[in-house]
mmCIF file of C-alpha atoms and ligand atoms in Angstrom:
data_model
loop_
_atom_site.group_PDB
_atom_site.id
_atom_site.type_symbol
_atom_site.label_atom_id
_atom_site.label_comp_id
_atom_site.label_asym_id
_atom_site.label_seq_id
_atom_site.Cartn_x
_atom_site.Cartn_y
_atom_site.Cartn_z
ATOM 1 C CA ILE A 1 0.000 0.000 0.000
ATOM 2 C CA HIS A 2 2.842 2.366 0.841
ATOM 3 C CA THR A 3 4.617 1.864 -2.459
ATOM 4 C CA MET A 4 1.384 2.425 -4.308
ATOM 5 C CA TYR A 5 0.861 5.722 -2.471
ATOM 6 C CA LEU A 6 4.340 6.906 -3.232
ATOM 7 C CA TYR A 7 3.892 6.004 -6.857
ATOM 8 C CA MET A 8 0.682 7.997 -7.165
ATOM 9 C CA LEU A 9 2.255 10.929 -5.399
ATOM 10 C CA LEU A 10 5.183 10.923 -7.784
ATOM 11 C CA ALA A 11 2.870 10.670 -10.758
ATOM 12 C CA CYS A 12 0.948 13.651 -9.453
ATOM 13 C CA VAL A 13 4.050 15.726 -8.823
ATOM 14 C CA SER A 14 5.461 15.048 -12.262
ATOM 15 C CA TRP A 15 2.106 15.812 -13.849
ATOM 16 C CA VAL A 16 1.996 19.155 -12.044
ATOM 17 C CA LEU A 17 5.580 19.954 -13.030
ATOM 18 C CA GLU A 18 4.928 19.016 -16.619
ATOM 19 C CA SER A 19 1.752 20.997 -16.974
ATOM 20 C CA HIS A 20 3.508 24.037 -15.528
ATOM 21 C CA SER A 21 6.598 23.852 -17.670
ATOM 22 C CA ALA A 22 4.891 22.919 -20.927
ATOM 23 C CA PRO A 23 3.641 26.425 -21.875
ATOM 24 C CA MET A 24 7.088 27.893 -21.062
ATOM 25 C CA LYS A 25 8.728 25.413 -23.375
ATOM 26 C CA ILE A 26 6.475 26.422 -26.250
ATOM 27 C CA VAL A 27 7.145 30.131 -25.714
ATOM 28 C CA SER A 28 10.911 29.826 -25.479
ATOM 29 C CA GLY A 29 10.958 27.190 -28.223
ATOM 30 C CA SER A 30 9.750 29.621 -30.866
ATOM 31 C CA THR A 31 12.626 32.097 -30.572
ATOM 32 C CA GLN A 32 15.306 29.862 -29.125
ATOM 33 C CA ASP A 33 15.134 27.192 -31.793
ATOM 34 C CA ASN A 34 14.353 29.574 -34.579
ATOM 35 C CA HIS A 35 17.476 30.688 -36.398
ATOM 36 C CA THR A 36 15.492 33.227 -38.435
ATOM 37 C CA ALA A 37 14.310 34.958 -35.279
ATOM 38 C CA VAL A 38 17.781 34.880 -33.679
ATOM 39 C CA CYS A 39 19.349 36.362 -36.834
ATOM 40 C CA ALA A 40 16.711 39.097 -36.947
ATOM 41 C CA GLU A 41 17.540 39.923 -33.333
ATOM 42 C CA ILE A 42 21.264 40.147 -34.109
ATOM 43 C CA GLU A 43 20.586 42.520 -37.003
ATOM 44 C CA LYS A 44 18.383 44.680 -34.805
ATOM 45 C CA GLU A 45 21.075 44.923 -32.122
ATOM 46 C CA LEU A 46 23.783 45.721 -34.665
ATOM 47 C CA MET A 47 21.640 48.535 -36.065
ATOM 48 C CA ALA A 48 20.963 49.889 -32.594
ATOM 49 C CA ASP A 49 24.668 50.021 -31.774
ATOM 50 C CA ASN A 50 25.980 53.363 -32.937
ATOM 51 C CA VAL A 51 29.452 53.124 -31.389
ATOM 52 C CA THR A 52 32.437 52.925 -33.735
ATOM 53 C CA TYR A 53 35.368 51.263 -32.032
ATOM 54 C CA LYS A 54 38.911 52.167 -32.942
ATOM 55 C CA GLY A 55 41.474 49.564 -33.797
ATOM 56 C CA SER A 56 41.910 46.638 -36.111
ATOM 57 C CA PHE A 57 39.379 43.837 -36.378
ATOM 58 C CA GLU A 58 39.596 40.484 -38.104
ATOM 59 C CA ARG A 59 36.910 39.887 -40.739
ATOM 60 C CA PRO A 60 36.279 37.285 -43.457
ATOM 61 C CA GLN A 61 37.660 38.231 -46.838
ATOM 62 C CA ASN A 62 34.839 36.503 -48.687
ATOM 63 C CA THR A 63 31.559 36.460 -46.771
ATOM 64 C CA SER A 64 29.941 34.176 -49.382
ATOM 65 C CA GLU A 65 31.956 31.126 -48.384
ATOM 66 C CA GLU A 66 29.321 29.250 -46.427
ATOM 67 C CA LEU A 67 31.629 26.334 -45.648
ATOM 68 C CA CYS A 68 33.679 28.791 -43.614
ATOM 69 C CA TYR A 69 30.810 30.185 -41.559
ATOM 70 C CA GLY A 70 31.678 27.998 -38.598
ATOM 71 C CA LYS A 71 35.194 29.408 -38.516
ATOM 72 C CA PHE A 72 34.064 32.944 -39.234
ATOM 73 C CA ILE A 73 31.509 32.886 -36.433
ATOM 74 C CA GLU A 74 34.131 31.581 -34.036
ATOM 75 C CA GLY A 75 36.208 34.650 -34.936
ATOM 76 C CA PHE A 76 33.276 37.029 -34.679
ATOM 77 C CA ILE A 77 32.401 35.727 -31.222
ATOM 78 C CA SER A 78 35.987 36.023 -30.056
ATOM 79 C CA THR A 79 36.219 39.610 -31.305
ATOM 80 C CA LEU A 80 32.831 40.576 -29.852
ATOM 81 C CA ASN A 81 33.855 38.983 -26.596
ATOM 82 C CA ASN A 82 37.003 41.101 -26.513
ATOM 83 C CA ILE A 83 35.024 44.253 -27.247
ATOM 84 C CA SER A 84 32.450 43.570 -24.553
ATOM 85 C CA THR A 85 35.166 42.784 -22.020
ATOM 86 C CA LYS A 86 36.727 46.166 -22.668
ATOM 87 C CA HIS A 87 33.456 48.078 -22.958
ATOM 88 C CA LYS A 88 31.204 46.559 -20.345
ATOM 89 C CA ASN A 89 28.436 49.107 -20.885
ATOM 90 C CA ASP A 90 27.754 48.184 -24.522
ATOM 91 C CA CYS A 91 24.664 46.053 -24.055
ATOM 92 C CA HIS A 92 24.082 45.713 -27.796
ATOM 93 C CA ILE A 93 27.426 44.020 -28.400
ATOM 94 C CA GLN A 94 26.785 41.761 -25.411
ATOM 95 C CA LYS A 95 23.427 40.696 -26.823
ATOM 96 C CA VAL A 96 24.894 40.099 -30.273
ATOM 97 C CA CYS A 97 27.591 37.964 -28.690
ATOM 98 C CA LYS A 98 25.047 35.897 -26.789
ATOM 99 C CA ASN A 99 22.825 35.465 -29.851
ATOM 100 C CA MET A 100 25.766 34.390 -32.010
ATOM 101 C CA ARG A 101 26.590 31.677 -29.496
ATOM 102 C CA GLN A 102 22.968 30.590 -29.596
ATOM 103 C CA LEU A 103 23.128 30.381 -33.394
ATOM 104 C CA THR A 104 25.960 27.894 -33.218
ATOM 105 C CA GLU A 105 23.761 25.748 -30.971
ATOM 106 C CA ILE A 106 20.769 25.949 -33.306
ATOM 107 C CA CYS A 107 22.614 25.435 -36.576
ATOM 108 C CA PRO A 108 24.695 22.242 -36.730
ATOM 109 C CA LYS A 109 26.004 23.492 -40.088
ATOM 110 C CA LEU A 110 27.985 26.108 -38.161
ATOM 111 C CA LYS A 111 29.982 23.377 -36.472
ATOM 112 C CA LEU A 112 31.481 22.408 -39.815
ATOM 113 C CA THR A 113 34.744 24.118 -40.537
ATOM 114 C CA GLY A 114 36.109 24.431 -44.022
ATOM 115 C CA HIS A 115 39.714 25.144 -44.799
ATOM 116 C CA ASN A 116 41.184 28.106 -46.648
ATOM 117 C CA CYS A 117 38.968 30.452 -44.709
ATOM 118 C CA ILE A 118 40.792 33.692 -45.311
ATOM 119 C CA THR A 119 40.383 36.641 -42.978
ATOM 120 C CA GLU A 120 41.771 40.157 -43.165
ATOM 121 C CA LYS A 121 42.270 43.098 -40.847
ATOM 122 C CA SER A 122 39.778 45.921 -41.125
ATOM 123 C CA ASN A 123 38.240 48.773 -39.216
ATOM 124 C CA PHE A 124 35.132 48.354 -37.095
ATOM 125 C CA SER A 125 32.644 49.444 -39.798
ATOM 126 C CA LYS A 126 33.984 46.853 -42.196
ATOM 127 C CA PHE A 127 33.955 44.218 -39.468
ATOM 128 C CA LYS A 128 30.335 44.998 -38.696
ATOM 129 C CA GLU A 129 29.438 44.889 -42.386
ATOM 130 C CA ALA A 130 30.897 41.393 -42.739
ATOM 131 C CA LEU A 131 29.130 40.198 -39.614
ATOM 132 C CA GLN A 132 25.841 41.544 -40.920
ATOM 133 C CA SER A 133 26.312 39.949 -44.290
ATOM 134 C CA VAL A 134 27.017 36.515 -42.800
ATOM 135 C CA VAL A 135 24.019 36.764 -40.467
ATOM 136 C CA ILE A 136 21.684 37.835 -43.295
ATOM 137 C CA SER A 137 22.849 34.863 -45.281
ATOM 138 C CA ILE A 138 22.216 32.445 -42.386
ATOM 139 C CA GLU A 139 18.788 34.022 -41.852
ATOM 140 C CA GLY A 140 17.906 32.922 -45.372
ATOM 141 C CA TRP A 141 18.728 29.281 -44.712
ATOM 142 C CA LYS A 142 15.603 27.125 -44.936
ATOM 143 C CA SER A 143 16.410 25.237 -41.775
ATOM 144 C CA CYS A 144 19.131 24.738 -39.270
ATOM 145 C CA LYS A 145 17.928 21.756 -37.277
ATOM 146 C CA GLY A 146 17.181 19.619 -40.300
ATOM 147 C CA ILE A 147 20.765 18.804 -41.143
ATOM 148 C CA LYS A 148 21.367 17.214 -37.734
ATOM 149 C CA GLY A 149 20.390 13.719 -38.847
ATOM 150 C CA ILE A 150 22.981 13.759 -41.614
ATOM 151 C CA LEU A 151 25.860 14.698 -39.342
HETATM 152 C C1 LIG B 1 10.625 31.973 -36.731
HETATM 153 O O1 LIG B 1 10.730 33.380 -36.558
HETATM 154 C C2 LIG B 1 10.208 34.104 -37.658
HETATM 155 C C3 LIG B 1 10.554 35.574 -37.463
HETATM 156 O O2 LIG B 1 10.371 35.990 -36.151
HETATM 157 C C4 LIG B 1 8.706 33.853 -37.728
HETATM 158 O O3 LIG B 1 8.154 34.577 -38.807
HETATM 159 C C5 LIG B 1 8.473 32.368 -37.920
HETATM 160 O O4 LIG B 1 7.084 32.096 -37.888
HETATM 161 C C6 LIG B 1 9.167 31.556 -36.829
HETATM 162 N N1 LIG B 1 9.084 30.148 -37.173
HETATM 163 C C7 LIG B 1 8.798 29.212 -36.273
HETATM 164 C C8 LIG B 1 8.809 27.811 -36.763
HETATM 165 O O5 LIG B 1 8.554 29.479 -35.103
HETATM 166 C C1 LIG B 2 24.044 56.395 -29.525
HETATM 167 O O1 LIG B 2 22.762 55.935 -29.065
HETATM 168 C C2 LIG B 2 22.526 56.238 -27.711
HETATM 169 C C3 LIG B 2 21.186 55.653 -27.349
HETATM 170 O O2 LIG B 2 21.096 54.344 -27.778
HETATM 171 C C4 LIG B 2 22.535 57.752 -27.503
HETATM 172 O O3 LIG B 2 22.360 58.040 -26.124
HETATM 173 C C5 LIG B 2 23.873 58.320 -27.976
HETATM 174 O O4 LIG B 2 23.849 59.719 -27.889
HETATM 175 C C6 LIG B 2 24.149 57.894 -29.405
HETATM 176 N N1 LIG B 2 25.495 58.340 -29.762
HETATM 177 C C7 LIG B 2 25.792 58.831 -30.945
HETATM 178 C C8 LIG B 2 27.210 59.202 -31.168
HETATM 179 O O5 LIG B 2 24.947 58.970 -31.824
HETATM 180 C C1 LIG B 3 33.613 33.949 -52.674
HETATM 181 O O1 LIG B 3 33.141 32.643 -52.366
HETATM 182 C C2 LIG B 3 32.124 32.195 -53.259
HETATM 183 C C3 LIG B 3 31.601 30.868 -52.703
HETATM 184 O O2 LIG B 3 32.645 29.962 -52.449
HETATM 185 C C4 LIG B 3 32.682 32.096 -54.657
HETATM 186 O O3 LIG B 3 31.672 31.666 -55.548
HETATM 187 C C5 LIG B 3 33.200 33.462 -55.083
HETATM 188 O O4 LIG B 3 33.829 33.359 -56.337
HETATM 189 C C6 LIG B 3 34.208 34.003 -54.070
HETATM 190 N N1 LIG B 3 34.559 35.376 -54.405
HETATM 191 C C7 LIG B 3 35.807 35.804 -54.475
HETATM 192 C C8 LIG B 3 35.986 37.232 -54.798
HETATM 193 O O5 LIG B 3 36.748 35.056 -54.264
HETATM 194 C C1 LIG B 4 40.991 38.650 -27.952
HETATM 195 O O1 LIG B 4 41.843 39.025 -26.885
HETATM 196 C C2 LIG B 4 42.844 38.068 -26.620
HETATM 197 C C3 LIG B 4 43.597 38.512 -25.379
HETATM 198 O O2 LIG B 4 43.772 39.905 -25.345
HETATM 199 C C4 LIG B 4 43.767 37.937 -27.849
HETATM 200 O O3 LIG B 4 44.757 36.974 -27.621
HETATM 201 C C5 LIG B 4 42.914 37.522 -29.044
HETATM 202 O O4 LIG B 4 43.712 37.502 -30.229
HETATM 203 C C6 LIG B 4 41.762 38.472 -29.253
HETATM 204 N N1 LIG B 4 40.919 37.949 -30.301
HETATM 205 C C7 LIG B 4 40.431 38.692 -31.267
HETATM 206 C C8 LIG B 4 39.640 37.976 -32.319
HETATM 207 O O5 LIG B 4 40.591 39.909 -31.338
HETATM 208 C C1 LIG B 5 36.924 51.781 -42.863
HETATM 209 O O1 LIG B 5 37.683 51.292 -43.961
HETATM 210 C C2 LIG B 5 37.091 51.543 -45.229
HETATM 211 C C3 LIG B 5 37.976 50.912 -46.296
HETATM 212 O O2 LIG B 5 38.590 49.771 -45.861
HETATM 213 C C4 LIG B 5 36.946 53.039 -45.446
HETATM 214 O O3 LIG B 5 36.293 53.273 -46.682
HETATM 215 C C5 LIG B 5 36.114 53.641 -44.321
HETATM 216 O O4 LIG B 5 36.066 55.048 -44.442
HETATM 217 C C6 LIG B 5 36.715 53.288 -42.960
HETATM 218 N N1 LIG B 5 35.811 53.742 -41.927
HETATM 219 C C7 LIG B 5 36.240 54.333 -40.818
HETATM 220 C C8 LIG B 5 35.189 54.741 -39.838
HETATM 221 O O5 LIG B 5 37.429 54.550 -40.611
#
């Protein structure tokens, strides 16, 4: 009788937990698993950021090389990370950085790394331009999750 009680109690608790967390999952699922939405957010944050940083920044030479996007994004994140470490009050750069990391989780394609991925030094405007161009291109991808089964 005791075991039976415990079992029913557990079933009840897990039912309550499930029914409470289910709507949250749906809400967060739509933006968090949606590469289109994440890319749109990155573009919005880049637009909102009006600061031009001085210095030299590594950017892809050819932003059309999709096989290199994994490598390029690694570089973008590293650069953005450095900027936000130095300028802690730039919330836009921090959000872009976070969203870029999220993109690599959503899109398995971004874990592939091609070779001959050539980068060059540039100023901040050119760096931002390249970042935007890569993100716009990823936004246009039909799906990001779909490729997972192949890998
Ligand atoms: C992904 O986000 C875009 C833009 O916010 C939206 O139009 C689209 O319906 C979303 N797709 C899914 C599957 O949630
Ligand atoms: C940049 O935007 C912020 C608000 O987001 C504003 O306070 C600031 O004056 C702007 N700076 C320049 C140089 O436009
Ligand atoms: C950039 O890469 C694309 C895709 O690999 C290629 O078709 C194009 O010719 C390259 N452009 C230059 C200038 O190398
Ligand atoms: C980021 O900063 C570290 C330490 O200062 C440096 O070694 C690294 O090259 C920087 N990365 C980029 C992409 O600027
Ligand atoms: C950045 O570099 C490009 C050429 O590489 C130049 O046309 C542009 O004026 C520069 N922008 C700034 C803010 O220095």
